[in-house]
């Protein structure tokens, strides 16, 4: 489409309104243009069957697909969709109509990908005609577009609107965050107008009407007809479709009726502790030193040097680790059993001797043959002495599961004279397992494992269902095990389970898993994807936790690695925060 066909409207500043959190705010119903309301799904919880009721009174009930991947157990008045869950709206809502105002509240967990939170269009595997809303396209920008001509081989090239695939066919949308946002798209026979959080973003002209799409169309919430696109992951509530043009005052009324006055009250900012060091682990030795290790990163997928060594720092204080000399104490070239990729090393002093648990590939030709490995220090000084490879972690005779297929992120702790290791392992989902060890040979299990946690809540299943990175803290009679969940992008977060210190820790019934995450990107300012933490006490005996997260420039794709798989960007940096405690003795990580 030629630029002369476009009428561009100046974008309005929206930064302040994008940070609003809207938890449980759908209780307030808008009275805006109710006479023109054609469809309304509130999403205030999941129905018992697979039918989502149309609350407009017009009977346009929706059909839920893959309901097992929908959740309503965390944020009141909304539903979380992930892993293929979607809603199909009746096609009769859209047939023969050319004017719509489409309003929806979203809290996006999909990241910056090709997805559709809402879609109206044809059914082809590469749909010829459509309108779609993507809260964050591959560049992190808000996208709302309509096709303006037919191109069977590349229909995306005909998109016009906000952040179309061909930039000249529209205007650039704003960079989006992970918070609750209100989206309104107004479609007329000649124009598409987009509002974000009550403010106009822009208007683009088009010539093709929705009635031109034909009779064989579909309407989706959470997916599109594009088979190559992922389904939407995130919260959704208050989908409203009007068959009339909402005025600017109407849109603001919709926004005000649904917004919350709670504005990230608990969010805090933390400076980088040690840059480009993911999976950080800190412990204090009997020699009085604090020791730090972490994954040595890859700087892009073509980096031949990353994930190939174990590094170590030491200092008399936690703060001193930031500027301490970093040494390579072991390299995969020194081993016949461990190859790249070396991930998540942890250094532990067990019965007066030093060991490092780490994940590595068991094959030089298959970097994904990942399992738990161990090296042992040959002396008493882990910083200066040599290390011996103990190989892949060993199991008891009848254990045909542990350390097969894919295992990583092993940690160690001692409680009431018993010694334990916990780690993450597939097949299927990535779960956390635990077993006992003999401290004299801490590279061998002395029991078969139990499974402590599997991804079951929405925040554990974003993009990839994952539980990994266990970390243990024992405080005032309780054993707390933190773990990390979901994929490694901005959705990465920290969960928690706990048990009484005197309980049988190898009995799953001794453990309680908390249903809500303890630290997410929403709890932070300027950093994303907090996870893979470790606990240690400072010089005063106060608990701190060291974790990694990505910075704002990485989230915006400005770090130079934005198009890489998140695994290959080096932007996960170690940070330090203090653990707080509530009146029930539970830790608070999101101060």
XYZ file of C-alpha atoms in Angstrom:
591
model
C 0.000 0.000 0.000
C 1.372 3.436 -0.935
C 2.162 5.892 1.824
C -0.236 8.382 0.242
C -3.104 6.142 1.290
C -2.206 6.472 4.948
C -3.446 9.157 7.273
C -1.124 9.114 10.267
C -2.103 10.573 13.594
C 0.560 11.761 16.028
C 1.289 9.231 18.763
C 0.417 10.232 22.300
C 2.719 9.771 25.273
C 1.579 6.663 27.175
C 4.480 5.762 29.437
C 2.786 6.604 32.705
C -0.381 4.684 31.900
C 1.489 1.526 30.790
C 2.696 0.724 34.307
C -0.747 0.257 35.814
C -1.490 -3.068 37.484
C -5.152 -4.046 37.324
C -5.576 -6.996 39.632
C -9.212 -7.822 40.256
C -10.402 -4.573 38.769
C -12.961 -6.040 36.385
C -15.595 -5.857 39.102
C -16.343 -2.305 38.038
C -18.548 -2.449 34.947
C -18.550 0.260 32.329
C -21.878 1.743 31.261
C -20.272 2.978 28.043
C -22.479 2.500 24.955
C -24.224 -0.550 26.370
C -26.870 -0.284 23.662
C -24.175 -1.065 21.066
C -22.493 -3.866 23.017
C -22.620 -6.978 20.855
C -20.435 -9.411 22.850
C -18.951 -9.402 26.356
C -16.822 -12.102 27.999
C -15.790 -10.992 31.481
C -13.465 -13.981 32.160
C -14.206 -13.719 35.877
C -13.177 -17.326 36.439
C -13.519 -20.472 34.354
C -16.890 -22.143 33.744
C -17.411 -25.790 34.637
C -17.959 -26.701 30.996
C -16.179 -25.408 27.883
C -18.601 -22.575 27.228
C -17.754 -18.962 28.051
C -20.968 -17.015 28.546
C -21.750 -13.880 26.572
C -22.801 -11.346 29.208
C -24.112 -8.862 26.657
C -27.379 -10.811 26.553
C -27.072 -11.473 22.810
C -26.246 -15.148 23.205
C -22.868 -15.154 21.450
C -21.316 -17.694 23.805
C -17.740 -18.738 23.094
C -16.182 -22.208 23.022
C -13.059 -22.906 25.069
C -10.408 -25.199 23.629
C -7.611 -26.833 25.643
C -9.225 -25.698 28.855
C -6.667 -27.676 30.868
C -4.207 -24.898 29.984
C -6.401 -22.129 31.374
C -6.076 -20.988 34.982
C -8.066 -18.665 37.220
C -6.409 -19.256 40.577
C -4.182 -16.212 40.983
C -5.437 -12.834 39.804
C -9.057 -12.269 40.710
C -11.392 -11.409 37.887
C -9.238 -12.760 35.067
C -8.094 -15.965 33.409
C -4.601 -17.036 32.408
C -4.224 -18.712 29.006
C -1.167 -20.645 27.860
C 0.095 -23.682 25.941
C -2.584 -23.808 23.261
C -5.625 -22.620 25.213
C -7.958 -20.366 23.223
C -11.585 -19.311 22.748
C -13.522 -19.413 19.498
C -16.174 -16.724 19.164
C -19.265 -17.302 16.981
C -18.570 -16.204 13.421
C -22.045 -14.622 13.307
C -20.702 -11.789 15.456
C -18.606 -10.552 12.535
C -20.354 -11.615 9.333
C -21.779 -8.740 7.352
C -20.429 -6.133 9.774
C -17.860 -3.459 8.907
C -17.761 -1.355 12.061
C -16.403 -2.642 15.366
C -14.891 -1.295 18.557
C -12.961 -4.098 20.247
C -11.927 -3.601 23.880
C -9.824 -6.006 25.957
C -7.590 -6.037 29.050
C -4.400 -8.093 28.716
C -1.385 -8.888 30.862
C 0.997 -10.383 28.330
C 3.341 -13.257 29.199
C 4.037 -14.322 25.609
C 7.048 -12.065 25.323
C 7.925 -10.490 21.987
C 6.692 -13.058 19.459
C 4.264 -13.566 16.605
C 1.023 -14.284 18.398
C -2.563 -13.064 18.422
C -4.486 -12.187 21.528
C -7.512 -11.581 19.279
C -8.152 -12.451 15.641
C -10.925 -12.099 13.048
C -10.236 -13.603 9.661
C -10.237 -16.423 7.170
C -9.336 -20.001 8.008
C -6.367 -20.770 5.770
C -3.143 -21.975 7.392
C -1.794 -18.656 6.125
C -4.974 -16.556 6.283
C -5.531 -14.234 3.339
C -7.690 -11.698 5.177
C -7.721 -10.802 8.865
C -7.542 -8.335 11.691
C -5.327 -9.258 14.632
C -4.113 -7.795 17.913
C -0.642 -8.731 19.170
C 0.259 -7.036 22.483
C 4.007 -7.341 21.731
C 5.321 -8.262 18.303
C 8.798 -9.636 17.622
C 10.210 -6.141 18.198
C 8.275 -5.674 21.435
C 5.804 -3.219 19.869
C 2.007 -3.141 20.096
C 0.515 -4.464 16.855
C -3.038 -4.070 15.568
C -3.409 -4.573 11.831
C -5.884 -5.380 9.081
C -5.098 -6.851 5.658
C -5.853 -4.450 2.829
C -5.564 -6.666 -0.269
C -5.162 -10.320 -1.256
C -1.767 -12.042 -1.292
C -2.089 -15.790 -0.837
C 1.649 -16.449 -0.607
C 2.465 -13.600 1.808
C -0.712 -12.067 3.270
C 1.270 -10.385 6.054
C 2.730 -8.042 3.443
C -0.722 -6.529 2.943
C -1.148 -5.552 6.610
C -1.871 -1.911 7.414
C -2.218 -0.371 10.844
C -0.106 -0.295 13.968
C 3.279 -2.054 13.571
C 2.440 -3.877 10.328
C 4.890 -6.437 8.948
C 5.821 -3.915 6.248
C 6.715 -0.801 8.208
C 5.775 1.610 5.388
C 2.164 0.416 5.582
C 1.446 1.994 8.948
C 2.921 3.488 12.059
C 5.151 2.046 14.758
C 3.406 1.018 17.925
C 4.709 1.751 21.417
C 7.121 -0.572 23.210
C 5.098 -2.697 25.615
C 5.675 -3.927 29.154
C 4.401 -7.006 31.043
C 1.802 -5.144 33.098
C -1.974 -4.954 32.693
C -2.877 -2.825 29.671
C -6.176 -1.849 28.070
C -6.380 -2.176 24.281
C -9.089 -0.733 22.042
C -9.134 -1.115 18.263
C -11.823 0.692 16.293
C -12.425 -0.610 12.782
C -14.567 1.260 10.261
C -14.878 0.657 6.506
C -12.067 3.165 5.913
C -9.943 3.491 9.076
C -8.329 1.539 11.894
C -7.723 3.434 15.143
C -5.879 2.131 18.190
C -6.058 3.265 21.825
C -3.811 2.107 24.663
C -4.799 2.744 28.267
C -7.317 5.388 27.289
C -5.001 7.352 25.002
C -5.059 7.462 21.199
C -2.011 5.864 19.582
C -2.810 6.384 15.924
C -5.128 6.016 12.943
C -4.342 4.385 9.601
C -6.524 4.338 6.477
C -7.535 1.141 4.694
C -9.872 0.189 1.852
C -10.779 -3.452 2.513
C -13.757 -4.006 4.802
C -14.308 -6.968 7.123
C -17.384 -7.883 5.090
C -14.981 -8.328 2.164
C -13.348 -11.212 4.053
C -16.252 -13.424 2.994
C -18.560 -15.752 4.897
C -16.024 -18.421 5.845
C -14.375 -16.578 8.737
C -13.539 -17.250 12.372
C -13.027 -15.180 15.500
C -10.461 -16.258 18.087
C -9.241 -15.111 21.471
C -5.730 -16.380 22.099
C -4.713 -17.528 18.607
C -4.903 -16.819 14.881
C -5.310 -18.989 11.800
C -1.562 -18.730 11.206
C -0.380 -22.235 12.101
C 3.212 -21.028 12.498
C 2.260 -18.538 15.233
C 2.327 -19.488 18.898
C -0.835 -19.160 20.950
C -1.115 -16.257 23.363
C 0.165 -16.679 26.919
C -1.057 -14.289 29.565
C -3.999 -12.950 31.533
C -7.150 -11.760 29.839
C -10.386 -10.178 31.015
C -13.305 -8.040 29.890
C -13.444 -8.717 26.147
C -16.060 -6.374 24.709
C -17.065 -5.991 21.085
C -19.287 -3.076 20.041
C -20.847 -2.726 16.591
C -20.374 1.035 16.748
C -17.553 3.566 16.906
C -16.580 4.445 20.461
C -15.685 8.073 20.936
C -12.504 9.147 22.700
C -14.632 9.832 25.777
C -16.155 6.347 25.533
C -12.703 4.732 25.380
C -11.480 6.705 28.368
C -14.581 5.685 30.282
C -13.897 2.018 29.479
C -10.342 2.413 30.696
C -11.251 4.275 33.871
C -13.966 1.785 34.760
C -11.533 -1.099 34.552
C -8.275 0.304 35.853
C -6.911 -0.051 39.356
C -5.281 2.665 41.382
C -2.606 0.168 42.505
C 0.562 1.181 40.694
C 3.407 -1.286 41.315
C 3.530 -0.326 44.971
C 6.006 -3.090 45.824
C 8.262 -2.784 42.774
C 11.869 -1.955 43.610
C 15.083 -1.363 41.694
C 18.266 -3.356 42.207
C 21.677 -2.631 40.727
C 23.698 -5.257 38.900
C 26.019 -7.097 41.283
C 28.134 -9.008 38.748
C 27.371 -8.497 35.055
C 26.825 -11.329 32.566
C 26.770 -14.058 35.192
C 23.634 -16.207 35.219
C 22.682 -18.910 37.726
C 24.709 -17.274 40.525
C 25.671 -19.228 43.603
C 27.291 -17.836 46.767
C 28.359 -19.757 49.863
C 30.452 -18.976 52.931
C 33.248 -21.423 53.739
C 34.694 -22.475 57.059
C 37.780 -20.428 56.082
C 35.716 -17.222 56.425
C 35.603 -16.488 52.701
C 32.532 -16.007 50.559
C 32.753 -17.877 47.255
C 30.898 -16.988 44.058
C 30.399 -19.054 40.915
C 27.951 -18.865 37.998
C 27.442 -19.933 34.403
C 30.087 -18.487 32.100
C 27.985 -17.061 29.237
C 27.888 -17.392 25.499
C 27.957 -14.113 23.611
C 25.652 -15.235 20.834
C 24.991 -18.653 19.341
C 28.268 -18.629 17.399
C 30.456 -18.045 20.450
C 32.829 -21.029 20.664
C 34.062 -20.174 24.174
C 30.949 -19.773 26.309
C 29.508 -22.385 28.678
C 32.862 -24.189 28.667
C 34.394 -23.482 32.097
C 33.814 -23.086 35.823
C 34.768 -19.737 37.328
C 35.268 -18.778 40.978
C 35.611 -15.576 42.991
C 36.210 -15.141 46.700
C 36.134 -12.278 49.184
C 35.723 -11.650 52.919
C 32.346 -9.990 52.318
C 29.497 -10.505 49.898
C 30.001 -6.987 48.581
C 33.647 -7.726 47.969
C 32.781 -10.434 45.457
C 31.715 -7.790 42.965
C 35.312 -6.628 42.421
C 37.131 -9.836 43.317
C 39.448 -11.529 40.851
C 37.686 -14.205 38.849
C 39.609 -17.397 38.138
C 38.909 -20.375 35.931
C 39.267 -23.388 38.244
C 38.239 -26.025 35.716
C 37.630 -26.323 31.978
C 35.709 -28.896 29.992
C 38.873 -29.659 28.020
C 40.208 -31.278 31.208
C 37.466 -33.918 31.203
C 36.570 -36.977 29.144
C 33.059 -37.137 30.611
C 31.870 -33.494 30.679
C 31.579 -31.273 27.621
C 29.820 -28.036 26.744
C 27.317 -26.901 27.861
C 28.441 -26.277 31.447
C 25.590 -24.697 33.377
C 24.706 -23.599 36.877
C 27.796 -24.609 38.881
C 27.425 -24.618 42.675
C 30.357 -24.854 45.088
C 29.722 -26.701 48.360
C 31.838 -27.514 51.383
C 30.758 -31.011 52.481
C 32.421 -32.681 55.482
C 35.345 -30.278 55.230
C 36.015 -30.884 51.525
C 35.079 -28.814 48.506
C 32.967 -29.944 45.573
C 31.342 -28.283 42.572
C 28.072 -29.626 41.212
C 27.349 -28.588 37.633
C 25.513 -29.645 34.483
C 27.378 -30.616 31.332
C 26.889 -32.596 28.175
C 28.139 -36.157 28.260
C 28.958 -36.074 24.567
C 31.133 -33.764 22.509
C 28.808 -34.385 19.560
C 25.530 -33.766 21.369
C 25.498 -30.599 23.454
C 22.017 -31.443 24.771
C 23.091 -34.676 26.467
C 22.924 -32.680 29.706
C 23.267 -34.312 33.118
C 24.627 -33.581 36.602
C 28.390 -33.862 37.131
C 30.827 -33.335 40.030
C 34.415 -32.181 40.493
C 36.299 -32.441 43.814
C 39.013 -30.140 45.118
C 42.329 -31.947 45.667
C 43.222 -29.766 48.666
C 41.674 -27.416 51.208
C 41.843 -24.230 49.127
C 39.202 -24.246 46.384
C 40.561 -21.037 44.936
C 44.181 -22.168 44.517
C 44.234 -25.980 44.517
C 43.576 -28.342 41.618
C 40.348 -30.229 40.981
C 39.558 -33.826 40.023
C 36.693 -34.859 37.774
C 34.357 -37.315 39.533
C 32.231 -37.703 36.430
C 28.491 -37.971 36.085
C 26.501 -38.205 39.309
C 25.951 -41.834 40.338
C 22.757 -43.562 41.454
C 21.759 -46.475 43.673
C 21.553 -49.894 42.043
C 17.818 -49.990 41.325
C 17.467 -46.358 40.221
C 16.849 -46.379 36.473
C 15.604 -42.780 36.341
C 18.045 -40.332 37.907
C 20.414 -38.499 35.558
C 19.032 -40.041 32.406
C 17.881 -37.963 29.477
C 18.252 -34.425 30.788
C 19.145 -33.303 34.325
C 20.721 -30.142 35.687
C 20.788 -27.480 38.431
C 21.866 -29.685 41.323
C 22.069 -28.168 44.812
C 23.066 -29.599 48.198
C 21.944 -29.032 51.779
C 22.237 -30.662 55.203
C 19.384 -30.830 57.710
C 19.386 -32.597 61.093
C 22.463 -34.605 60.227
C 21.080 -35.874 56.913
C 22.494 -34.809 53.565
C 20.408 -34.134 50.466
C 20.755 -33.134 46.854
C 17.973 -31.685 44.709
C 17.986 -31.160 40.948
C 15.779 -30.615 37.913
C 15.111 -33.379 35.421
C 12.964 -34.377 32.473
C 11.463 -36.484 30.715
C 8.350 -34.611 29.774
C 8.113 -31.604 32.044
C 11.113 -30.267 33.922
C 10.455 -31.248 37.554
C 12.490 -30.942 40.760
C 13.636 -34.164 42.445
C 15.436 -34.857 45.717
C 17.442 -37.763 47.165
C 19.920 -38.436 49.973
C 23.712 -38.748 49.697
C 26.637 -39.961 51.768
C 28.713 -36.857 52.651
C 31.902 -38.899 52.338
C 31.067 -39.645 48.709
C 28.835 -36.755 47.705
C 28.847 -37.740 44.045
C 26.610 -40.752 44.744
C 22.944 -41.013 45.686
C 22.035 -43.219 48.646
C 18.297 -43.337 47.879
C 15.929 -43.292 44.977
C 14.548 -39.797 44.350
C 11.195 -38.256 45.145
C 9.586 -35.643 42.903
C 9.106 -32.468 44.922
C 7.403 -30.197 42.391
C 6.093 -30.232 38.834
C 4.799 -27.242 36.827
C 1.099 -26.938 37.650
C 0.272 -23.236 38.067
C 0.101 -20.690 35.256
C 3.354 -18.969 36.268
C 5.231 -22.263 35.986
C 4.029 -23.003 32.463
C 4.654 -19.852 30.398
C 6.197 -20.766 27.029
C 7.744 -23.928 28.521
C 6.488 -25.832 31.600
C 9.544 -25.711 33.881
C 10.584 -26.178 37.508
C 14.351 -25.916 37.984
C 17.129 -24.233 39.955
C 16.301 -25.408 43.514
C 17.891 -23.412 46.350
C 17.557 -24.103 50.075
C 17.446 -21.887 53.171
C 16.820 -23.189 56.718
C 15.411 -20.545 59.053
C 13.669 -20.729 62.432
C 12.564 -24.329 62.187
C 11.563 -24.385 58.527
C 13.284 -25.619 55.382
C 12.524 -23.324 52.441
C 13.218 -24.461 48.906
C 12.983 -21.841 46.196
C 12.844 -22.886 42.561
C 12.609 -21.166 39.207
C 9.744 -21.568 36.765
C 8.737 -21.098 33.106
C 11.001 -20.213 30.193
C 14.095 -18.055 30.659
C 12.719 -14.794 29.241
C 10.783 -12.108 31.161
C 8.346 -14.812 32.305
C 11.042 -16.506 34.423
C 10.169 -16.272 38.125
C 10.774 -17.766 41.573
C 8.400 -20.087 43.424
C 8.644 -21.583 46.917
C 7.895 -24.699 48.919
C 8.616 -25.410 52.567
C 8.664 -28.099 55.258
C 9.269 -28.312 59.003
C 12.924 -28.787 59.808
C 12.184 -31.912 61.897
C 9.932 -33.566 59.290
C 10.815 -36.493 57.078
C 11.970 -34.492 54.092
C 11.865 -37.550 51.831
C 8.095 -37.736 52.367
C 6.318 -35.487 49.861
C 3.518 -34.949 52.372
C 5.991 -33.036 54.548
C 6.219 -30.267 51.938
C 3.827 -27.420 51.141
C 3.998 -25.698 47.779
C 2.895 -22.061 47.648
C 0.408 -21.397 44.836
C 1.708 -17.926 43.995
C 5.156 -16.861 42.751
C 7.463 -15.123 45.212
C 9.370 -12.947 42.736
C 8.378 -11.951 39.190
C 9.275 -9.245 36.694
C 6.306 -7.260 38.007
C 8.067 -6.912 41.367
C 11.060 -5.219 39.781
C 11.910 -1.991 38.011
C 14.221 -2.100 35.012
C 14.916 -5.847 35.195
C 13.137 -8.896 33.849
C 13.023 -12.644 34.390
C 14.308 -13.013 37.968
C 15.328 -16.537 38.806
C 17.859 -19.228 39.638
C 18.749 -17.803 43.016
C 20.876 -18.963 45.926
C 20.644 -18.086 49.641
C 23.464 -17.114 51.981
C 23.784 -15.234 55.268
C 25.786 -12.008 55.338
C 28.388 -11.037 57.928
C 25.615 -10.044 60.362
C 23.691 -13.275 59.911
C 20.926 -11.760 57.777
C 19.710 -13.793 54.816
C 20.308 -12.467 51.326
C 19.522 -14.060 48.003
C 21.534 -13.790 44.830
C 19.627 -14.220 41.577
C 19.912 -13.309 37.924
C 17.714 -11.130 35.723
C 17.902 -9.268 32.446
C 18.207 -5.506 32.200
C 15.929 -3.033 30.464
C 18.168 -2.774 27.384
C 17.990 -6.522 26.903
C 14.214 -6.531 27.332
C 13.991 -3.823 24.655
C 16.297 -5.756 22.336
C 18.957 -3.036 22.433
C 21.783 -5.172 23.826
C 22.911 -6.570 20.476
C 21.558 -10.042 21.242
C 17.836 -9.341 21.029
C 17.286 -11.714 18.102
C 19.174 -14.557 19.754
C 17.612 -17.413 21.669
C 17.532 -16.166 25.297
C 19.954 -18.970 26.149
C 22.642 -17.365 24.003
C 22.414 -13.789 25.192
C 24.841 -12.867 27.985
C 22.535 -10.299 29.559
C 21.482 -12.317 32.601
C 23.369 -10.625 35.423
C 23.688 -11.453 39.120
C 21.934 -9.201 41.621
C 21.610 -9.230 45.413
C 18.557 -8.538 47.578
C 17.769 -9.065 51.251
C 15.174 -11.578 52.408
C 12.446 -10.065 54.582
C 10.109 -12.027 56.843
C 6.371 -11.758 57.471
C 4.526 -12.301 60.755
C 4.126 -16.012 59.974
C 7.829 -16.595 59.460
C 7.530 -16.785 55.682
C 10.175 -15.154 53.493
C 9.389 -12.090 51.417
C 11.442 -11.743 48.239
C 9.478 -8.956 46.509
C 10.205 -6.219 49.056
